[in-house]
Backbone as XML, in Angstrom:
<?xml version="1.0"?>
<chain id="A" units="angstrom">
  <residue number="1" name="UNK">
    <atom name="N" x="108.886" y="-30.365" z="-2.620"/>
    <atom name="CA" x="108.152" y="-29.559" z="-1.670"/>
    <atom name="C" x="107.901" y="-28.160" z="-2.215"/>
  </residue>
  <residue number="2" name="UNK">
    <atom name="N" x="108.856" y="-27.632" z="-2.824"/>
    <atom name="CA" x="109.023" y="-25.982" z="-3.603"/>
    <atom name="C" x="107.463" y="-26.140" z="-4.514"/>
  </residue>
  <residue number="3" name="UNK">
    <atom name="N" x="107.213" y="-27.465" z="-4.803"/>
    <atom name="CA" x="106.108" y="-27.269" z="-5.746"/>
    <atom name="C" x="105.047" y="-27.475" z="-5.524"/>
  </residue>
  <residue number="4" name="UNK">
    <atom name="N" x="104.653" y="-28.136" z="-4.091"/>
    <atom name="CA" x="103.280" y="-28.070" z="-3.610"/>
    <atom name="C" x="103.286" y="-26.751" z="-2.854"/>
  </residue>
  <residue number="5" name="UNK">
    <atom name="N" x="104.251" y="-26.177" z="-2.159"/>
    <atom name="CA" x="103.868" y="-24.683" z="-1.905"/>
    <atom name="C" x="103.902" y="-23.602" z="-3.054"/>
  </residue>
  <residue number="6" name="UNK">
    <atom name="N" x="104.603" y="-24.125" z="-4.315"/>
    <atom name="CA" x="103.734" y="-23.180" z="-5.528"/>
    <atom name="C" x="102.737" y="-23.264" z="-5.483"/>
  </residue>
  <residue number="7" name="UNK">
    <atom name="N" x="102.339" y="-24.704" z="-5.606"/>
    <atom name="CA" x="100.878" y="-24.603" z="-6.338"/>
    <atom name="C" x="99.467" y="-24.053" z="-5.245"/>
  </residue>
  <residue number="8" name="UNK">
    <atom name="N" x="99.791" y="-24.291" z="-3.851"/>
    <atom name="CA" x="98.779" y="-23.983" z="-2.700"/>
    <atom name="C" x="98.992" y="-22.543" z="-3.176"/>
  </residue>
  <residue number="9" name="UNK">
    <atom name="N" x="99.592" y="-21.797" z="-3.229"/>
    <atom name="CA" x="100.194" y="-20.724" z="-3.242"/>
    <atom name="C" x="99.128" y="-19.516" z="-4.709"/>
  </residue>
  <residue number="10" name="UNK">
    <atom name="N" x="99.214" y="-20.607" z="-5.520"/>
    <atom name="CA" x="98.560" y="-20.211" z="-6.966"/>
    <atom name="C" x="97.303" y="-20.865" z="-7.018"/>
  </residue>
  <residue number="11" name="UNK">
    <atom name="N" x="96.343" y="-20.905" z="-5.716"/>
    <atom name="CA" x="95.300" y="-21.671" z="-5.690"/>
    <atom name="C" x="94.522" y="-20.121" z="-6.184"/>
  </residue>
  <residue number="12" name="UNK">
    <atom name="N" x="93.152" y="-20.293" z="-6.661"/>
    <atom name="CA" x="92.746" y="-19.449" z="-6.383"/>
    <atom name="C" x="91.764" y="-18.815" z="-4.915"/>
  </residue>
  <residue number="13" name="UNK">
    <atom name="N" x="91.256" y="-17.836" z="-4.674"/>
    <atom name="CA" x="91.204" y="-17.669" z="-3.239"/>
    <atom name="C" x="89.801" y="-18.433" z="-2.360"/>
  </residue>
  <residue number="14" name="UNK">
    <atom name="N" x="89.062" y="-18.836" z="-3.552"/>
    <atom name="CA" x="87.970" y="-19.607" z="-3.175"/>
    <atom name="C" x="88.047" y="-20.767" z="-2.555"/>
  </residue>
  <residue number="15" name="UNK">
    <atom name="N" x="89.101" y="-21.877" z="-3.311"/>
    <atom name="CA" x="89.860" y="-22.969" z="-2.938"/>
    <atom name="C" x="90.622" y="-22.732" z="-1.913"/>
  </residue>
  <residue number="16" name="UNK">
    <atom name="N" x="91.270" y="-21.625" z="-1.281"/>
    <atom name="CA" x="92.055" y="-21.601" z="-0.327"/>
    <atom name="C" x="90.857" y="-21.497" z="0.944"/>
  </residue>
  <residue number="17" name="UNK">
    <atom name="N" x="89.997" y="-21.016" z="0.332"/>
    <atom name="CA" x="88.346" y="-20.844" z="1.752"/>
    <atom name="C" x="88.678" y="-22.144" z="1.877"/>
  </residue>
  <residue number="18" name="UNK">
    <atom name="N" x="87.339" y="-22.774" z="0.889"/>
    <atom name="CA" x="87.495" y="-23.906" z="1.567"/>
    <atom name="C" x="88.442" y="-24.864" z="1.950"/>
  </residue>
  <residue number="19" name="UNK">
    <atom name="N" x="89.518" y="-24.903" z="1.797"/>
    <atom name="CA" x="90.365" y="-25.613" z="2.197"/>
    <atom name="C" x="90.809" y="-25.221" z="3.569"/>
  </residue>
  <residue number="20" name="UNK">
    <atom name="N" x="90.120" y="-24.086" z="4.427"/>
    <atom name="CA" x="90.103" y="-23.875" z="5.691"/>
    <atom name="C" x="88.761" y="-24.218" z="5.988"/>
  </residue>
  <residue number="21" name="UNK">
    <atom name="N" x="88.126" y="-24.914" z="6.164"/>
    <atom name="CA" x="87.179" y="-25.761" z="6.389"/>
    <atom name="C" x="87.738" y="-26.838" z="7.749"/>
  </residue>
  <residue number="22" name="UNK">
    <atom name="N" x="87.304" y="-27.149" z="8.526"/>
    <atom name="CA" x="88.432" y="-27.717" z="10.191"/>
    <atom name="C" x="88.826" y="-28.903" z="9.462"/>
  </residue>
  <residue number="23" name="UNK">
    <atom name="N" x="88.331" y="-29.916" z="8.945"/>
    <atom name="CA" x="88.375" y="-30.947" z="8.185"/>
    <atom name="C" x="89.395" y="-30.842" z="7.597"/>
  </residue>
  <residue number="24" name="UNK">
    <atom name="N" x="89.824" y="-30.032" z="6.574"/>
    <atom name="CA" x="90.591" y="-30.068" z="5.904"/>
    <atom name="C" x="92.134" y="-28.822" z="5.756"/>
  </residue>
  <residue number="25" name="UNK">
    <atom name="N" x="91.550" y="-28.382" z="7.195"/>
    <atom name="CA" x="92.742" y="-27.438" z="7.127"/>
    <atom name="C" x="93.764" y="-28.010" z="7.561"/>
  </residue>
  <residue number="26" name="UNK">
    <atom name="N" x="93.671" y="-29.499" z="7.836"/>
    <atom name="CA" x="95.304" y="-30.239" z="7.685"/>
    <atom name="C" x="95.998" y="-29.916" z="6.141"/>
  </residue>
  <residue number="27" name="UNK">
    <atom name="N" x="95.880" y="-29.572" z="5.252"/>
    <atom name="CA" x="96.198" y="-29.330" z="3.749"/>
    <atom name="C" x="97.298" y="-27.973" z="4.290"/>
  </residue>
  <residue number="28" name="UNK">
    <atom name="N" x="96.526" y="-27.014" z="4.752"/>
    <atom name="CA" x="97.599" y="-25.686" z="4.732"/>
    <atom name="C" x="98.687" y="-25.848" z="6.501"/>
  </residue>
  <residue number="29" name="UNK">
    <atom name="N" x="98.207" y="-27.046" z="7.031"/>
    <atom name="CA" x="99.346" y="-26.997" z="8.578"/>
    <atom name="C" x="100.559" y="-27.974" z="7.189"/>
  </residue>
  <residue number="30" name="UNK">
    <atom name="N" x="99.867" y="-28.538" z="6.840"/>
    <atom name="CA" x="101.108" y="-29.541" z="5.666"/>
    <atom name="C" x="101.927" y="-28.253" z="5.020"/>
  </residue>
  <residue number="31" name="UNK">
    <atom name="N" x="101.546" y="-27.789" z="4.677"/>
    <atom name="CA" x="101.934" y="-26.565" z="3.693"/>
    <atom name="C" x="102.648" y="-25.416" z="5.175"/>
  </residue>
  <residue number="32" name="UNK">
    <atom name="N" x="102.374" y="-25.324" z="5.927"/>
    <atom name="CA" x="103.496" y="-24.711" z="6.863"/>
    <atom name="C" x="104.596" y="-25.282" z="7.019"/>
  </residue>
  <residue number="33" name="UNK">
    <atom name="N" x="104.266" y="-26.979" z="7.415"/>
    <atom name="CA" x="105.323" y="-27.381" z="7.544"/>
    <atom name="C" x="106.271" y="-27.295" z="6.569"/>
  </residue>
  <residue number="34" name="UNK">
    <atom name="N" x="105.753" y="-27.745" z="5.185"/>
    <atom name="CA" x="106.760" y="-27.767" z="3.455"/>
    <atom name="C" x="107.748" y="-26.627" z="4.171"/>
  </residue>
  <residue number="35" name="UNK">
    <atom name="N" x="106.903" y="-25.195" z="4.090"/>
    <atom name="CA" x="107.956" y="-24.268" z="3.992"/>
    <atom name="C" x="108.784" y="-23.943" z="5.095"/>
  </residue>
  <residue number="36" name="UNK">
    <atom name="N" x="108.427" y="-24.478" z="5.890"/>
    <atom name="CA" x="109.320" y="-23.994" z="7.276"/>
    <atom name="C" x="110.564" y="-24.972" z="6.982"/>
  </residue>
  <residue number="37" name="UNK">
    <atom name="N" x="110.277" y="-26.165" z="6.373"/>
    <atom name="CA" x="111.406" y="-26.960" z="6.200"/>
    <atom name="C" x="112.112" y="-26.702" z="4.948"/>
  </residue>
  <residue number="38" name="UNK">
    <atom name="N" x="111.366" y="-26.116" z="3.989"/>
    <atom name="CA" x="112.149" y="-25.474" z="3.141"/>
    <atom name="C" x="113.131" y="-24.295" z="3.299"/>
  </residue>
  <residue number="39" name="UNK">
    <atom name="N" x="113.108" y="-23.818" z="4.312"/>
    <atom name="CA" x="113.561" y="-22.447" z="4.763"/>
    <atom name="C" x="114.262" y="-22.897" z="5.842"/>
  </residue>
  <residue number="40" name="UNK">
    <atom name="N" x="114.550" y="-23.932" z="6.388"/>
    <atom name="CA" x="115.007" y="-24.480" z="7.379"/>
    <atom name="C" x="114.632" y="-24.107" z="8.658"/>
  </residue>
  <residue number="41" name="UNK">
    <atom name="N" x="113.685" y="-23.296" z="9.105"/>
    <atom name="CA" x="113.454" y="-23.133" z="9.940"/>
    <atom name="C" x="112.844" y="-23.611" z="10.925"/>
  </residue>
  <residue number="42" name="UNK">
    <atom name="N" x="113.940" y="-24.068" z="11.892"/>
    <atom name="CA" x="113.033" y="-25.217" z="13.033"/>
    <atom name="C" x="112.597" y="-24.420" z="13.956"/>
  </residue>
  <residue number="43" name="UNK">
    <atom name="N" x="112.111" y="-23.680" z="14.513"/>
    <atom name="CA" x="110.678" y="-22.754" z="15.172"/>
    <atom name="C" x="109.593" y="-23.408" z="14.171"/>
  </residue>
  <residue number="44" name="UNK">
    <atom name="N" x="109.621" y="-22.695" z="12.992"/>
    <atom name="CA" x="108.484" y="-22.801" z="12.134"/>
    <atom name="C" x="108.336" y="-24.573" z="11.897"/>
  </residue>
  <residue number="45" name="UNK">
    <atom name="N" x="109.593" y="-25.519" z="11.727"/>
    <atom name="CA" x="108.978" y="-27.199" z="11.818"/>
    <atom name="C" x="107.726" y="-27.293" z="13.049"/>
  </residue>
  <residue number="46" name="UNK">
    <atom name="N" x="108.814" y="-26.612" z="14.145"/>
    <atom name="CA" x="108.424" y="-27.742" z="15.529"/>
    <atom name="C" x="106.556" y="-27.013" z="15.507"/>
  </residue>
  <residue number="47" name="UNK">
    <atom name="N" x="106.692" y="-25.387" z="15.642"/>
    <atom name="CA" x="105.159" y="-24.867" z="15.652"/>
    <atom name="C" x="104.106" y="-25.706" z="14.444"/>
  </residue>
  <residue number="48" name="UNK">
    <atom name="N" x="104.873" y="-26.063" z="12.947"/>
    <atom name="CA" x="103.735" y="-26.486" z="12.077"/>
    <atom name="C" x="103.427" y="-28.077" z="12.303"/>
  </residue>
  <residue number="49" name="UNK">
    <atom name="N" x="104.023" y="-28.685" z="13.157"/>
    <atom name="CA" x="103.759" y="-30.099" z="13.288"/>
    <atom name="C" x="103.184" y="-29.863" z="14.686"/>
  </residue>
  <residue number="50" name="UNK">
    <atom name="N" x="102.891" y="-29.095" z="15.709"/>
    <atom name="CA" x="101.601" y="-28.635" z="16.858"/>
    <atom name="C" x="100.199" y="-28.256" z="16.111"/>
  </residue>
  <residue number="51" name="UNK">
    <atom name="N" x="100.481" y="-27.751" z="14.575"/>
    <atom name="CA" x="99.079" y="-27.257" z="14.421"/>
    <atom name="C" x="98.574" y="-28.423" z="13.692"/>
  </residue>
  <residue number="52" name="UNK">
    <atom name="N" x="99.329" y="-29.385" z="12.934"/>
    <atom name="CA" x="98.611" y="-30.330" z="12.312"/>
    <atom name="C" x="98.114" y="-31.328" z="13.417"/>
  </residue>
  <residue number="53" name="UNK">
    <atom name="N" x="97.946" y="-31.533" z="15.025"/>
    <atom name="CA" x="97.140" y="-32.650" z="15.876"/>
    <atom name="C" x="96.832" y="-31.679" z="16.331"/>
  </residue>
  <residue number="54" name="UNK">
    <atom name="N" x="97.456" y="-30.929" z="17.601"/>
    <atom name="CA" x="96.488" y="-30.605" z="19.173"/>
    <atom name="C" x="96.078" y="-29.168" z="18.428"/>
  </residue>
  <residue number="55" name="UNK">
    <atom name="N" x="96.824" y="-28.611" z="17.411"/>
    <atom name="CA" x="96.408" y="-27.229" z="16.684"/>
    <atom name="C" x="95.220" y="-27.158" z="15.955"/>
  </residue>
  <residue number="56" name="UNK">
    <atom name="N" x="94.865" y="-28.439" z="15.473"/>
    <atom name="CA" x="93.751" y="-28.305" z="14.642"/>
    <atom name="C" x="92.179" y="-27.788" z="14.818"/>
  </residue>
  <residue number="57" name="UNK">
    <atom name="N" x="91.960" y="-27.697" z="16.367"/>
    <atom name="CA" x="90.947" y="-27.589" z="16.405"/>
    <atom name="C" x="90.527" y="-26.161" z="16.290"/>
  </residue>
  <residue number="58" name="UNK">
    <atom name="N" x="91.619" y="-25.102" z="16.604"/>
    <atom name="CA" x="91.389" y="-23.553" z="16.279"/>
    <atom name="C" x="92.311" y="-23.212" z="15.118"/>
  </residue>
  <residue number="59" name="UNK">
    <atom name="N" x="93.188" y="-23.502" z="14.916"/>
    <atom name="CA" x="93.843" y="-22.971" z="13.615"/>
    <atom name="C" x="93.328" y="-22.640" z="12.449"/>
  </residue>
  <residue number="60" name="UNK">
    <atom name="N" x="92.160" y="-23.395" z="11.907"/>
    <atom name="CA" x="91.238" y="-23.148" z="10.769"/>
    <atom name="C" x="91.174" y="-21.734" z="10.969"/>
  </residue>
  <residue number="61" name="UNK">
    <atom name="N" x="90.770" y="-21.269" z="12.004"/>
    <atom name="CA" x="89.894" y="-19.917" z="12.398"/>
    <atom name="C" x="91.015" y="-18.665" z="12.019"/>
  </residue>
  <residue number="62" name="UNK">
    <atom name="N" x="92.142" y="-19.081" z="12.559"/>
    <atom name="CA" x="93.207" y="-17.780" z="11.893"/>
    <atom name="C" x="93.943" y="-18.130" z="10.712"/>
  </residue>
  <residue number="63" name="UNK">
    <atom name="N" x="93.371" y="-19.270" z="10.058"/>
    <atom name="CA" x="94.306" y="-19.333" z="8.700"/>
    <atom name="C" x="92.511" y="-18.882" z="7.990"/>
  </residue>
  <residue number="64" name="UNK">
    <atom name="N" x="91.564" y="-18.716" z="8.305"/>
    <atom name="CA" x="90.138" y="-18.510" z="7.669"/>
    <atom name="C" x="90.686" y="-16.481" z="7.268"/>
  </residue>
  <residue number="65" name="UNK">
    <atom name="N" x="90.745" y="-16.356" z="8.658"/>
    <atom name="CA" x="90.728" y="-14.840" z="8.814"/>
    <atom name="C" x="91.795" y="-13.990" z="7.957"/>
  </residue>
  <residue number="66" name="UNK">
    <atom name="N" x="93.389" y="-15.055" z="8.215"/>
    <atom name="CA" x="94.085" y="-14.316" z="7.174"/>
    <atom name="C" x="94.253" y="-14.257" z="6.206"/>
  </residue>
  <residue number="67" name="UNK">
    <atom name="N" x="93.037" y="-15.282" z="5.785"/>
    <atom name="CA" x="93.028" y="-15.273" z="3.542"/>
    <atom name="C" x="92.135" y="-14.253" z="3.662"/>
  </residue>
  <residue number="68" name="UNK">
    <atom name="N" x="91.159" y="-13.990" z="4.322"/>
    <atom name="CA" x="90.221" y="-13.363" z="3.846"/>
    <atom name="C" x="90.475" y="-12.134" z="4.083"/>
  </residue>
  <residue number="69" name="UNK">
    <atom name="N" x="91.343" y="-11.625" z="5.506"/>
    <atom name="CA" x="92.366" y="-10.254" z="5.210"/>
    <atom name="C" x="93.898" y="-9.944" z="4.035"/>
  </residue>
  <residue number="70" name="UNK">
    <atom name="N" x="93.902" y="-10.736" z="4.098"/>
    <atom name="CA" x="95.207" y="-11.000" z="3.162"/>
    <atom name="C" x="95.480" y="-11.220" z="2.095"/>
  </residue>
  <residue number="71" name="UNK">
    <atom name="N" x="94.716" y="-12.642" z="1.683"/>
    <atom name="CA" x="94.590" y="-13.113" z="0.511"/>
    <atom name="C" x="95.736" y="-14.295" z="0.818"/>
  </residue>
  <residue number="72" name="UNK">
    <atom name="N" x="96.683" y="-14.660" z="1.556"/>
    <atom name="CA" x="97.416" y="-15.816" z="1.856"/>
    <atom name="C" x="97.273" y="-16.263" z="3.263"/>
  </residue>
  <residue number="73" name="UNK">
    <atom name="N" x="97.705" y="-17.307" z="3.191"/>
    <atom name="CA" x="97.554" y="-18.147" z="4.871"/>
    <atom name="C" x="98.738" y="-17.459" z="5.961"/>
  </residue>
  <residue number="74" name="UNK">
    <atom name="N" x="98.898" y="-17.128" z="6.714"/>
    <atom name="CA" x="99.911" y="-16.259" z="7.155"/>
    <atom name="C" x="100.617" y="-17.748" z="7.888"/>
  </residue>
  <residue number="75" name="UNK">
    <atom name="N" x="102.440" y="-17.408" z="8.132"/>
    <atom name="CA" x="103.199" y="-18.100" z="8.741"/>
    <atom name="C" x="104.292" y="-17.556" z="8.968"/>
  </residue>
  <residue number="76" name="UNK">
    <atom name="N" x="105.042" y="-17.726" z="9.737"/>
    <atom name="CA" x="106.305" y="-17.319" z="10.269"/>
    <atom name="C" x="107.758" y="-17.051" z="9.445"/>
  </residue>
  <residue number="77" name="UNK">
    <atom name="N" x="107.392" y="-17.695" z="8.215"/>
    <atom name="CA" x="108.427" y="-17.247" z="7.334"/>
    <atom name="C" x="108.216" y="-15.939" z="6.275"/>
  </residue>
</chain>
């Protein structure tokens, strides 16, 4: 898991756009979950397994906004 959140991580920032695309922003709710479970943090499990079904339909929109303020997908850890 440590290594698919490297590598999302070392995407460059174009690939992280589109990969907030609604379609496919199941890729970065996967990638919340990795790390919340890497970090053990069950807040951050139980919230990243809401955004990968009933979350999906707005979540794109604030994981869109915080690459493009940020430069990373923002999350609770």
């Amino acid at each position: 898991m440590k290594g698919l959140i490297k590598t999302l991580d070392n995407l460059p920032l174009i690939v992280k756009l589109i990969l907030c695309i609604p379609l496919l922003d199941i890729v970065w709710s996967v990638y919340k979950l990795c790390r919340s479970i890497t970090k053990n943090n069950v807040l951050g499990i139980i919230l990243a397994v809401l955004t990968i079904v009933p979350g999906a339909a707005f979540i794109w929109l604030i994981d869109l906004l915080t690459l493009l303020l940020t430069g990373k997908v923002w999350w609770l850890d």
